[in-house]
């Protein structure tokens, strides 16, 4: 099972138990496969982000997008919850899950950015360079 199919299955299950309407939006890379390292880390980032939404966001909706833009694969996770101030040191210090997501992105030479504001939801952007994915696919 590829990353898109695994995410689609997880989002459906997560929606069932969280009560948050989750959706993985269609993209042109449904059938693309990546190295197990890339797929596992992106899956775990999405899993942690959705679990954080369930625990903290008080969201009604969450969307995931997995797509290719230029020379990167992008994973976007967005919710319509209560949001938070990314400058709030208490949240970031206690955010072990946030640190783990950042570390996972770094492992695959990616970047992770969080945009959030009180009462404005949260969006997480993960970008992984195609050059890293190609090198890993050649080594698999």
mmCIF file of N, CA and C in Angstrom:
data_model
loop_
_atom_site.group_PDB
_atom_site.id
_atom_site.type_symbol
_atom_site.label_atom_id
_atom_site.label_comp_id
_atom_site.label_asym_id
_atom_site.label_seq_id
_atom_site.Cartn_x
_atom_site.Cartn_y
_atom_site.Cartn_z
ATOM 1 N N UNK A 1 0.858 -1.175 0.000
ATOM 2 C CA UNK A 1 0.000 0.000 0.000
ATOM 3 C C UNK A 1 0.901 1.235 0.000
ATOM 4 N N UNK A 2 0.636 2.160 -0.901
ATOM 5 C CA UNK A 2 1.419 3.385 -0.995
ATOM 6 C C UNK A 2 1.013 4.409 0.048
ATOM 7 N N UNK A 3 1.752 5.495 0.075
ATOM 8 C CA UNK A 3 1.522 6.543 1.069
ATOM 9 C C UNK A 3 0.124 7.136 0.951
ATOM 10 N N UNK A 4 -0.307 7.453 -0.266
ATOM 11 C CA UNK A 4 -1.623 8.076 -0.434
ATOM 12 C C UNK A 4 -2.719 7.151 0.096
ATOM 13 N N UNK A 5 -2.671 5.885 -0.276
ATOM 14 C CA UNK A 5 -3.694 4.932 0.173
ATOM 15 C C UNK A 5 -3.652 4.755 1.690
ATOM 16 N N UNK A 6 -2.448 4.700 2.261
ATOM 17 C CA UNK A 6 -2.320 4.546 3.718
ATOM 18 C C UNK A 6 -2.882 5.769 4.437
ATOM 19 N N UNK A 7 -2.578 6.959 3.927
ATOM 20 C CA UNK A 7 -3.121 8.179 4.538
ATOM 21 C C UNK A 7 -4.641 8.226 4.412
ATOM 22 N N UNK A 8 -5.151 7.847 3.255
ATOM 23 C CA UNK A 8 -6.595 7.853 3.031
ATOM 24 C C UNK A 8 -7.294 6.935 4.035
ATOM 25 N N UNK A 9 -6.734 5.763 4.241
ATOM 26 C CA UNK A 9 -7.304 4.799 5.198
ATOM 27 C C UNK A 9 -7.231 5.350 6.622
ATOM 28 N N UNK A 10 -6.081 5.904 6.995
ATOM 29 C CA UNK A 10 -5.930 6.431 8.347
ATOM 30 C C UNK A 10 -6.874 7.601 8.598
ATOM 31 N N UNK A 11 -6.990 8.510 7.638
ATOM 32 C CA UNK A 11 -7.872 9.672 7.806
ATOM 33 C C UNK A 11 -9.312 9.209 8.007
ATOM 34 N N UNK A 12 -9.744 8.207 7.255
ATOM 35 C CA UNK A 12 -11.113 7.694 7.406
ATOM 36 C C UNK A 12 -11.315 7.098 8.801
ATOM 37 N N UNK A 13 -10.352 6.304 9.259
ATOM 38 C CA UNK A 13 -10.448 5.712 10.604
ATOM 39 C C UNK A 13 -10.411 6.800 11.676
ATOM 40 N N UNK A 14 -9.506 7.742 11.526
ATOM 41 C CA UNK A 14 -9.354 8.834 12.487
ATOM 42 C C UNK A 14 -10.633 9.650 12.585
ATOM 43 N N UNK A 15 -11.252 9.938 11.449
ATOM 44 C CA UNK A 15 -12.519 10.684 11.450
ATOM 45 C C UNK A 15 -13.576 9.943 12.250
ATOM 46 N N UNK A 16 -13.583 8.619 12.120
ATOM 47 C CA UNK A 16 -14.570 7.811 12.823
ATOM 48 C C UNK A 16 -14.459 7.904 14.330
ATOM 49 N N UNK A 17 -13.240 7.861 14.852
ATOM 50 C CA UNK A 17 -13.110 7.882 16.318
ATOM 51 C C UNK A 17 -12.922 9.275 16.899
ATOM 52 N N UNK A 18 -12.481 10.242 16.085
ATOM 53 C CA UNK A 18 -12.238 11.585 16.629
ATOM 54 C C UNK A 18 -13.481 12.466 16.593
ATOM 55 N N UNK A 19 -14.382 12.169 15.676
ATOM 56 C CA UNK A 19 -15.547 13.031 15.498
ATOM 57 C C UNK A 19 -15.255 14.265 14.660
ATOM 58 N N UNK A 20 -14.026 14.387 14.173
ATOM 59 C CA UNK A 20 -13.635 15.499 13.301
ATOM 60 C C UNK A 20 -13.758 15.011 11.857
ATOM 61 N N UNK A 21 -14.363 15.816 11.012
ATOM 62 C CA UNK A 21 -14.494 15.439 9.607
ATOM 63 C C UNK A 21 -13.136 15.612 8.932
ATOM 64 N N UNK A 22 -12.493 14.502 8.616
ATOM 65 C CA UNK A 22 -11.190 14.538 7.970
ATOM 66 C C UNK A 22 -11.293 14.138 6.519
ATOM 67 N N UNK A 23 -10.453 14.756 5.700
ATOM 68 C CA UNK A 23 -10.488 14.453 4.273
ATOM 69 C C UNK A 23 -9.088 14.572 3.686
ATOM 70 N N UNK A 24 -8.710 13.559 2.913
ATOM 71 C CA UNK A 24 -7.485 13.622 2.120
ATOM 72 C C UNK A 24 -7.916 14.031 0.719
ATOM 73 N N UNK A 25 -7.519 15.219 0.315
ATOM 74 C CA UNK A 25 -7.965 15.743 -0.974
ATOM 75 C C UNK A 25 -7.239 15.049 -2.116
ATOM 76 N N UNK A 26 -7.951 14.807 -3.209
ATOM 77 C CA UNK A 26 -7.341 14.124 -4.353
ATOM 78 C C UNK A 26 -6.143 14.906 -4.887
ATOM 79 N N UNK A 27 -5.174 14.172 -5.371
ATOM 80 C CA UNK A 27 -4.006 14.814 -5.967
ATOM 81 C C UNK A 27 -3.507 13.951 -7.108
ATOM 82 N N UNK A 28 -2.578 14.487 -7.852
ATOM 83 C CA UNK A 28 -2.041 13.769 -9.000
ATOM 84 C C UNK A 28 -1.011 12.717 -8.651
ATOM 85 N N UNK A 29 -0.760 12.494 -7.367
ATOM 86 C CA UNK A 29 0.275 11.511 -7.018
ATOM 87 C C UNK A 29 -0.296 10.335 -6.235
ATOM 88 N N UNK A 30 -1.562 10.038 -6.459
ATOM 89 C CA UNK A 30 -2.203 8.927 -5.745
ATOM 90 C C UNK A 30 -1.413 7.631 -5.866
ATOM 91 N N UNK A 31 -0.881 7.356 -7.040
ATOM 92 C CA UNK A 31 -0.234 6.070 -7.278
ATOM 93 C C UNK A 31 1.285 6.118 -7.216
ATOM 94 N N UNK A 32 1.853 7.274 -6.881
ATOM 95 C CA UNK A 32 3.313 7.369 -6.785
ATOM 96 C C UNK A 32 3.800 6.653 -5.537
ATOM 97 N N UNK A 33 4.927 5.985 -5.665
ATOM 98 C CA UNK A 33 5.560 5.338 -4.521
ATOM 99 C C UNK A 33 6.882 6.033 -4.247
ATOM 100 N N UNK A 34 7.227 6.067 -2.955
ATOM 101 C CA UNK A 34 8.476 6.659 -2.512
ATOM 102 C C UNK A 34 9.206 5.612 -1.688
ATOM 103 N N UNK A 35 10.423 5.916 -1.279
ATOM 104 C CA UNK A 35 11.144 4.975 -0.424
ATOM 105 C C UNK A 35 10.361 4.778 0.870
ATOM 106 N N UNK A 36 10.591 3.646 1.512
ATOM 107 C CA UNK A 36 9.886 3.373 2.772
ATOM 108 C C UNK A 36 10.226 4.431 3.818
ATOM 109 N N UNK A 37 11.440 4.957 3.782
ATOM 110 C CA UNK A 37 11.847 6.001 4.728
ATOM 111 C C UNK A 37 10.997 7.262 4.555
ATOM 112 N N UNK A 38 10.804 7.684 3.321
ATOM 113 C CA UNK A 38 10.000 8.877 3.041
ATOM 114 C C UNK A 38 8.542 8.616 3.392
ATOM 115 N N UNK A 39 8.004 7.485 2.934
ATOM 116 C CA UNK A 39 6.598 7.181 3.198
ATOM 117 C C UNK A 39 6.313 7.064 4.693
ATOM 118 N N UNK A 40 7.182 6.381 5.421
ATOM 119 C CA UNK A 40 6.968 6.198 6.861
ATOM 120 C C UNK A 40 7.010 7.531 7.596
ATOM 121 N N UNK A 41 7.994 8.360 7.294
ATOM 122 C CA UNK A 41 8.110 9.636 8.007
ATOM 123 C C UNK A 41 6.969 10.588 7.681
ATOM 124 N N UNK A 42 6.553 10.671 6.433
ATOM 125 C CA UNK A 42 5.414 11.526 6.096
ATOM 126 C C UNK A 42 4.130 11.000 6.736
ATOM 127 N N UNK A 43 3.956 9.684 6.745
ATOM 128 C CA UNK A 43 2.781 9.089 7.383
ATOM 129 C C UNK A 43 2.756 9.414 8.876
ATOM 130 N N UNK A 44 3.885 9.250 9.543
ATOM 131 C CA UNK A 44 3.951 9.512 10.989
ATOM 132 C C UNK A 44 3.742 10.997 11.309
ATOM 133 N N UNK A 45 4.226 11.877 10.455
ATOM 134 C CA UNK A 45 3.972 13.311 10.652
ATOM 135 C C UNK A 45 2.474 13.581 10.568
ATOM 136 N N UNK A 46 1.828 13.038 9.543
ATOM 137 C CA UNK A 46 0.381 13.230 9.390
ATOM 138 C C UNK A 46 -0.370 12.635 10.572
ATOM 139 N N UNK A 47 0.050 11.464 11.010
ATOM 140 C CA UNK A 47 -0.589 10.793 12.146
ATOM 141 C C UNK A 47 -0.485 11.649 13.409
ATOM 142 N N UNK A 48 0.684 12.171 13.689
ATOM 143 C CA UNK A 48 0.880 13.014 14.874
ATOM 144 C C UNK A 48 0.072 14.302 14.766
ATOM 145 N N UNK A 49 0.070 14.903 13.581
ATOM 146 C CA UNK A 49 -0.694 16.142 13.389
ATOM 147 C C UNK A 49 -2.183 15.903 13.627
ATOM 148 N N UNK A 50 -2.718 14.816 13.090
ATOM 149 C CA UNK A 50 -4.137 14.518 13.291
ATOM 150 C C UNK A 50 -4.431 14.195 14.750
ATOM 151 N N UNK A 51 -3.536 13.491 15.409
ATOM 152 C CA UNK A 51 -3.739 13.215 16.835
ATOM 153 C C UNK A 51 -3.715 14.509 17.648
ATOM 154 N N UNK A 52 -2.849 15.452 17.277
ATOM 155 C CA UNK A 52 -2.833 16.761 17.944
ATOM 156 C C UNK A 52 -4.137 17.515 17.700
ATOM 157 N N UNK A 53 -4.654 17.429 16.486
ATOM 158 C CA UNK A 53 -5.938 18.072 16.182
ATOM 159 C C UNK A 53 -7.022 17.495 17.086
ATOM 160 N N UNK A 54 -7.039 16.180 17.209
ATOM 161 C CA UNK A 54 -8.040 15.517 18.044
ATOM 162 C C UNK A 54 -7.921 15.934 19.510
ATOM 163 N N UNK A 55 -6.695 16.032 20.011
ATOM 164 C CA UNK A 55 -6.477 16.335 21.433
ATOM 165 C C UNK A 55 -6.659 17.810 21.783
ATOM 166 N N UNK A 56 -6.232 18.694 20.891
ATOM 167 C CA UNK A 56 -6.082 20.094 21.284
ATOM 168 C C UNK A 56 -6.886 21.120 20.480
ATOM 169 N N UNK A 57 -7.221 20.825 19.232
ATOM 170 C CA UNK A 57 -7.687 21.878 18.325
ATOM 171 C C UNK A 57 -9.157 22.247 18.450
ATOM 172 N N UNK A 58 -9.961 21.335 18.970
ATOM 173 C CA UNK A 58 -11.413 21.568 18.998
ATOM 174 C C UNK A 58 -11.922 21.878 17.590
ATOM 175 N N UNK A 59 -11.381 21.181 16.616
ATOM 176 C CA UNK A 59 -11.726 21.416 15.213
ATOM 177 C C UNK A 59 -12.962 20.617 14.818
ATOM 178 N N UNK A 60 -13.627 21.116 13.806
ATOM 179 C CA UNK A 60 -14.736 20.386 13.192
ATOM 180 C C UNK A 60 -14.277 19.698 11.908
ATOM 181 N N UNK A 61 -13.247 20.261 11.270
ATOM 182 C CA UNK A 61 -12.765 19.761 9.983
ATOM 183 C C UNK A 61 -11.244 19.761 9.936
ATOM 184 N N UNK A 62 -10.714 18.776 9.206
ATOM 185 C CA UNK A 62 -9.280 18.711 8.942
ATOM 186 C C UNK A 62 -9.094 18.246 7.503
ATOM 187 N N UNK A 63 -8.130 18.836 6.823
ATOM 188 C CA UNK A 63 -7.836 18.454 5.443
ATOM 189 C C UNK A 63 -6.361 18.135 5.304
ATOM 190 N N UNK A 64 -6.084 17.126 4.499
ATOM 191 C CA UNK A 64 -4.714 16.789 4.137
ATOM 192 C C UNK A 64 -4.590 16.882 2.629
ATOM 193 N N UNK A 65 -3.458 17.369 2.194
ATOM 194 C CA UNK A 65 -3.141 17.428 0.769
ATOM 195 C C UNK A 65 -1.744 16.842 0.609
ATOM 196 N N UNK A 66 -1.597 15.931 -0.328
ATOM 197 C CA UNK A 66 -0.295 15.368 -0.675
ATOM 198 C C UNK A 66 -0.121 15.611 -2.165
ATOM 199 N N UNK A 67 0.902 16.394 -2.520
ATOM 200 C CA UNK A 67 1.058 16.738 -3.931
ATOM 201 C C UNK A 67 2.511 17.023 -4.269
ATOM 202 N N UNK A 68 2.759 17.055 -5.568
ATOM 203 C CA UNK A 68 4.081 17.438 -6.059
ATOM 204 C C UNK A 68 3.982 18.830 -6.657
ATOM 205 N N UNK A 69 4.886 19.692 -6.251
ATOM 206 C CA UNK A 69 5.008 21.035 -6.827
ATOM 207 C C UNK A 69 6.471 21.241 -7.184
ATOM 208 N N UNK A 70 6.713 21.503 -8.429
ATOM 209 C CA UNK A 70 8.079 21.723 -8.903
ATOM 210 C C UNK A 70 8.986 20.596 -8.431
ATOM 211 N N UNK A 71 9.947 20.894 -7.586
ATOM 212 C CA UNK A 71 10.935 19.891 -7.177
ATOM 213 C C UNK A 71 10.745 19.391 -5.755
ATOM 214 N N UNK A 72 9.517 19.466 -5.245
ATOM 215 C CA UNK A 72 9.254 18.995 -3.882
ATOM 216 C C UNK A 72 7.941 18.218 -3.818
ATOM 217 N N UNK A 73 7.885 17.315 -2.855
ATOM 218 C CA UNK A 73 6.631 16.682 -2.462
ATOM 219 C C UNK A 73 6.153 17.466 -1.247
ATOM 220 N N UNK A 74 4.893 17.833 -1.245
ATOM 221 C CA UNK A 74 4.335 18.651 -0.170
ATOM 222 C C UNK A 74 3.206 17.895 0.516
ATOM 223 N N UNK A 75 3.251 17.900 1.829
ATOM 224 C CA UNK A 75 2.163 17.393 2.659
ATOM 225 C C UNK A 75 1.650 18.574 3.468
ATOM 226 N N UNK A 76 0.363 18.848 3.344
ATOM 227 C CA UNK A 76 -0.264 19.939 4.087
ATOM 228 C C UNK A 76 -1.357 19.347 4.957
ATOM 229 N N UNK A 77 -1.350 19.704 6.229
ATOM 230 C CA UNK A 77 -2.394 19.282 7.167
ATOM 231 C C UNK A 77 -2.977 20.553 7.765
ATOM 232 N N UNK A 78 -4.275 20.766 7.582
ATOM 233 C CA UNK A 78 -4.910 22.003 8.051
ATOM 234 C C UNK A 78 -6.176 21.682 8.828
ATOM 235 N N UNK A 79 -6.447 22.488 9.857
ATOM 236 C CA UNK A 79 -7.689 22.328 10.613
ATOM 237 C C UNK A 79 -8.339 23.687 10.840
ATOM 238 N N UNK A 80 -9.608 23.639 11.229
ATOM 239 C CA UNK A 80 -10.356 24.867 11.507
ATOM 240 C C UNK A 80 -10.581 25.044 13.008
ATOM 241 N N UNK A 81 -9.627 24.573 13.789
ATOM 242 C CA UNK A 81 -9.760 24.614 15.242
ATOM 243 C C UNK A 81 -9.393 25.947 15.861
ATOM 244 N N UNK A 82 -9.120 25.889 17.160
ATOM 245 C CA UNK A 82 -8.893 27.105 17.940
ATOM 246 C C UNK A 82 -7.529 27.737 17.683
ATOM 247 N N UNK A 83 -6.618 27.008 17.078
ATOM 248 C CA UNK A 83 -5.301 27.544 16.792
ATOM 249 C C UNK A 83 -4.507 27.847 18.048
ATOM 250 N N UNK A 84 -3.323 28.381 17.856
ATOM 251 C CA UNK A 84 -2.456 28.776 18.968
ATOM 252 C C UNK A 84 -1.426 29.749 18.425
ATOM 253 N N UNK A 85 -0.727 30.393 19.301
ATOM 254 C CA UNK A 85 0.344 31.284 18.883
ATOM 255 C C UNK A 85 1.636 30.481 18.799
ATOM 256 N N UNK A 86 2.218 30.329 17.602
ATOM 257 C CA UNK A 86 3.473 29.587 17.495
ATOM 258 C C UNK A 86 4.608 30.216 18.305
ATOM 259 N N UNK A 87 4.431 31.463 18.737
ATOM 260 C CA UNK A 87 5.446 32.124 19.563
ATOM 261 C C UNK A 87 5.275 31.799 21.042
ATOM 262 N N UNK A 88 4.203 31.079 21.387
ATOM 263 C CA UNK A 88 3.937 30.716 22.773
ATOM 264 C C UNK A 88 4.924 29.634 23.201
ATOM 265 N N UNK A 89 5.906 30.029 23.984
ATOM 266 C CA UNK A 89 6.974 29.120 24.398
ATOM 267 C C UNK A 89 6.442 27.923 25.178
ATOM 268 N N UNK A 90 5.409 28.101 25.991
ATOM 269 C CA UNK A 90 4.849 26.985 26.762
ATOM 270 C C UNK A 90 4.341 25.877 25.848
ATOM 271 N N UNK A 91 3.642 26.247 24.799
ATOM 272 C CA UNK A 91 3.116 25.247 23.862
ATOM 273 C C UNK A 91 4.258 24.527 23.168
ATOM 274 N N UNK A 92 5.237 25.274 22.709
ATOM 275 C CA UNK A 92 6.347 24.663 21.991
ATOM 276 C C UNK A 92 7.200 23.795 22.902
ATOM 277 N N UNK A 93 7.399 24.217 24.151
ATOM 278 C CA UNK A 93 8.184 23.416 25.091
ATOM 279 C C UNK A 93 7.490 22.102 25.430
ATOM 280 N N UNK A 94 6.171 22.133 25.551
ATOM 281 C CA UNK A 94 5.414 20.926 25.880
ATOM 282 C C UNK A 94 5.090 20.109 24.639
ATOM 283 N N UNK A 95 5.335 20.669 23.477
ATOM 284 C CA UNK A 95 4.931 20.037 22.225
ATOM 285 C C UNK A 95 5.904 18.986 21.752
ATOM 286 N N UNK A 96 6.011 17.901 22.509
ATOM 287 C CA UNK A 96 6.918 16.817 22.135
ATOM 288 C C UNK A 96 6.553 16.283 20.756
ATOM 289 N N UNK A 97 5.255 16.218 20.468
ATOM 290 C CA UNK A 97 4.811 15.777 19.151
ATOM 291 C C UNK A 97 5.278 16.708 18.050
ATOM 292 N N UNK A 98 5.275 18.013 18.325
ATOM 293 C CA UNK A 98 5.754 18.985 17.339
ATOM 294 C C UNK A 98 7.243 18.792 17.073
ATOM 295 N N UNK A 99 7.986 18.545 18.135
ATOM 296 C CA UNK A 99 9.427 18.306 17.990
ATOM 297 C C UNK A 99 9.666 17.037 17.184
ATOM 298 N N UNK A 100 8.899 15.996 17.477
ATOM 299 C CA UNK A 100 9.023 14.737 16.740
ATOM 300 C C UNK A 100 8.719 14.905 15.258
ATOM 301 N N UNK A 101 7.698 15.696 14.945
ATOM 302 C CA UNK A 101 7.371 15.941 13.536
ATOM 303 C C UNK A 101 8.514 16.674 12.845
ATOM 304 N N UNK A 102 9.089 17.667 13.536
ATOM 305 C CA UNK A 102 10.219 18.409 12.970
ATOM 306 C C UNK A 102 11.397 17.472 12.723
ATOM 307 N N UNK A 103 11.685 16.602 13.689
ATOM 308 C CA UNK A 103 12.796 15.659 13.539
ATOM 309 C C UNK A 103 12.555 14.704 12.374
ATOM 310 N N UNK A 104 11.323 14.238 12.222
ATOM 311 C CA UNK A 104 11.002 13.330 11.111
ATOM 312 C C UNK A 104 11.197 14.025 9.762
ATOM 313 N N UNK A 105 10.792 15.279 9.672
ATOM 314 C CA UNK A 105 10.991 16.028 8.428
ATOM 315 C C UNK A 105 12.484 16.171 8.126
ATOM 316 N N UNK A 106 13.265 16.466 9.146
ATOM 317 C CA UNK A 106 14.705 16.628 8.970
ATOM 318 C C UNK A 106 15.359 15.330 8.505
ATOM 319 N N UNK A 107 14.890 14.192 9.004
ATOM 320 C CA UNK A 107 15.442 12.890 8.609
ATOM 321 C C UNK A 107 15.346 12.649 7.107
ATOM 322 N N UNK A 108 14.349 13.231 6.469
ATOM 323 C CA UNK A 108 14.170 13.038 5.032
ATOM 324 C C UNK A 108 14.514 14.323 4.258
ATOM 325 N N UNK A 109 15.411 15.117 4.873
ATOM 326 C CA UNK A 109 15.906 16.369 4.293
ATOM 327 C C UNK A 109 14.774 17.332 3.956
ATOM 328 N N UNK A 110 13.700 17.240 4.722
ATOM 329 C CA UNK A 110 12.550 18.098 4.496
ATOM 330 C C UNK A 110 12.500 19.258 5.462
ATOM 331 N N UNK A 111 11.511 20.097 5.249
ATOM 332 C CA UNK A 111 11.239 21.208 6.157
ATOM 333 C C UNK A 111 9.814 21.077 6.660
ATOM 334 N N UNK A 112 9.582 21.586 7.847
ATOM 335 C CA UNK A 112 8.248 21.597 8.434
ATOM 336 C C UNK A 112 7.997 22.988 8.980
ATOM 337 N N UNK A 113 6.895 23.578 8.552
ATOM 338 C CA UNK A 113 6.512 24.907 9.029
ATOM 339 C C UNK A 113 5.105 24.835 9.583
ATOM 340 N N UNK A 114 4.877 25.580 10.644
ATOM 341 C CA UNK A 114 3.560 25.632 11.273
ATOM 342 C C UNK A 114 3.046 27.059 11.196
ATOM 343 N N UNK A 115 1.843 27.201 10.666
ATOM 344 C CA UNK A 115 1.156 28.493 10.677
ATOM 345 C C UNK A 115 -0.086 28.333 11.540
ATOM 346 N N UNK A 116 -0.225 29.188 12.524
ATOM 347 C CA UNK A 116 -1.379 29.124 13.406
ATOM 348 C C UNK A 116 -1.563 30.471 14.076
ATOM 349 N N UNK A 117 -2.778 30.704 14.498
ATOM 350 C CA UNK A 117 -3.099 31.896 15.278
ATOM 351 C C UNK A 117 -4.342 31.573 16.086
ATOM 352 N N UNK A 118 -4.460 32.159 17.272
ATOM 353 C CA UNK A 118 -5.659 31.910 18.072
ATOM 354 C C UNK A 118 -6.931 32.180 17.261
ATOM 355 N N UNK A 119 -7.856 31.252 17.338
ATOM 356 C CA UNK A 119 -9.162 31.302 16.660
ATOM 357 C C UNK A 119 -9.061 31.203 15.138
ATOM 358 N N UNK A 120 -7.902 30.808 14.623
ATOM 359 C CA UNK A 120 -7.728 30.759 13.166
ATOM 360 C C UNK A 120 -7.261 29.405 12.650
ATOM 361 N N UNK A 121 -7.288 28.373 13.480
ATOM 362 C CA UNK A 121 -6.857 27.062 13.018
ATOM 363 C C UNK A 121 -5.353 26.960 12.881
ATOM 364 N N UNK A 122 -4.917 25.807 12.418
ATOM 365 C CA UNK A 122 -3.492 25.525 12.272
ATOM 366 C C UNK A 122 -3.262 24.838 10.938
ATOM 367 N N UNK A 123 -2.158 25.186 10.281
ATOM 368 C CA UNK A 123 -1.748 24.516 9.053
ATOM 369 C C UNK A 123 -0.286 24.129 9.187
ATOM 370 N N UNK A 124 0.002 22.880 8.856
ATOM 371 C CA UNK A 124 1.371 22.365 8.877
ATOM 372 C C UNK A 124 1.773 22.077 7.435
ATOM 373 N N UNK A 125 2.930 22.604 7.045
ATOM 374 C CA UNK A 125 3.466 22.393 5.705
ATOM 375 C C UNK A 125 4.748 21.574 5.822
ATOM 376 N N UNK A 126 4.801 20.459 5.109
ATOM 377 C CA UNK A 126 6.014 19.649 5.056
ATOM 378 C C UNK A 126 6.442 19.585 3.593
ATOM 379 N N UNK A 127 7.713 19.869 3.349
ATOM 380 C CA UNK A 127 8.244 19.783 1.990
ATOM 381 C C UNK A 127 9.460 18.874 1.990
ATOM 382 N N UNK A 128 9.477 17.942 1.037
ATOM 383 C CA UNK A 128 10.606 17.026 0.881
ATOM 384 C C UNK A 128 11.124 17.182 -0.544
ATOM 385 N N UNK A 129 12.414 17.456 -0.702
ATOM 386 C CA UNK A 129 12.946 17.648 -2.050
ATOM 387 C C UNK A 129 12.919 16.356 -2.870
ATOM 388 N N UNK A 130 12.537 16.494 -4.123
ATOM 389 C CA UNK A 130 12.523 15.347 -5.039
ATOM 390 C C UNK A 130 13.917 14.743 -5.143
ATOM 391 N N UNK A 131 14.964 15.562 -5.074
ATOM 392 C CA UNK A 131 16.334 15.043 -5.179
ATOM 393 C C UNK A 131 16.609 14.021 -4.079
ATOM 394 N N UNK A 132 16.109 14.256 -2.860
ATOM 395 C CA UNK A 132 16.288 13.291 -1.775
ATOM 396 C C UNK A 132 15.512 12.019 -2.084
ATOM 397 N N UNK A 133 14.285 12.174 -2.553
ATOM 398 C CA UNK A 133 13.448 11.012 -2.856
ATOM 399 C C UNK A 133 14.085 10.169 -3.952
ATOM 400 N N UNK A 134 14.620 10.814 -4.978
ATOM 401 C CA UNK A 134 15.266 10.073 -6.069
ATOM 402 C C UNK A 134 16.488 9.315 -5.568
ATOM 403 N N UNK A 135 17.304 9.956 -4.720
ATOM 404 C CA UNK A 135 18.485 9.273 -4.177
ATOM 405 C C UNK A 135 18.073 8.057 -3.368
ATOM 406 N N UNK A 136 17.030 8.196 -2.556
ATOM 407 C CA UNK A 136 16.572 7.083 -1.726
ATOM 408 C C UNK A 136 15.979 5.964 -2.575
ATOM 409 N N UNK A 137 15.233 6.318 -3.613
ATOM 410 C CA UNK A 137 14.646 5.300 -4.483
ATOM 411 C C UNK A 137 15.725 4.519 -5.218
ATOM 412 N N UNK A 138 16.820 5.191 -5.589
ATOM 413 C CA UNK A 138 17.923 4.514 -6.257
ATOM 414 C C UNK A 138 18.632 3.550 -5.315
ATOM 415 N N UNK A 139 18.632 3.855 -4.020
ATOM 416 C CA UNK A 139 19.311 3.012 -3.039
ATOM 417 C C UNK A 139 18.445 1.875 -2.521
ATOM 418 N N UNK A 140 17.131 1.925 -2.752
ATOM 419 C CA UNK A 140 16.228 0.856 -2.269
ATOM 420 C C UNK A 140 16.343 -0.389 -3.111
#
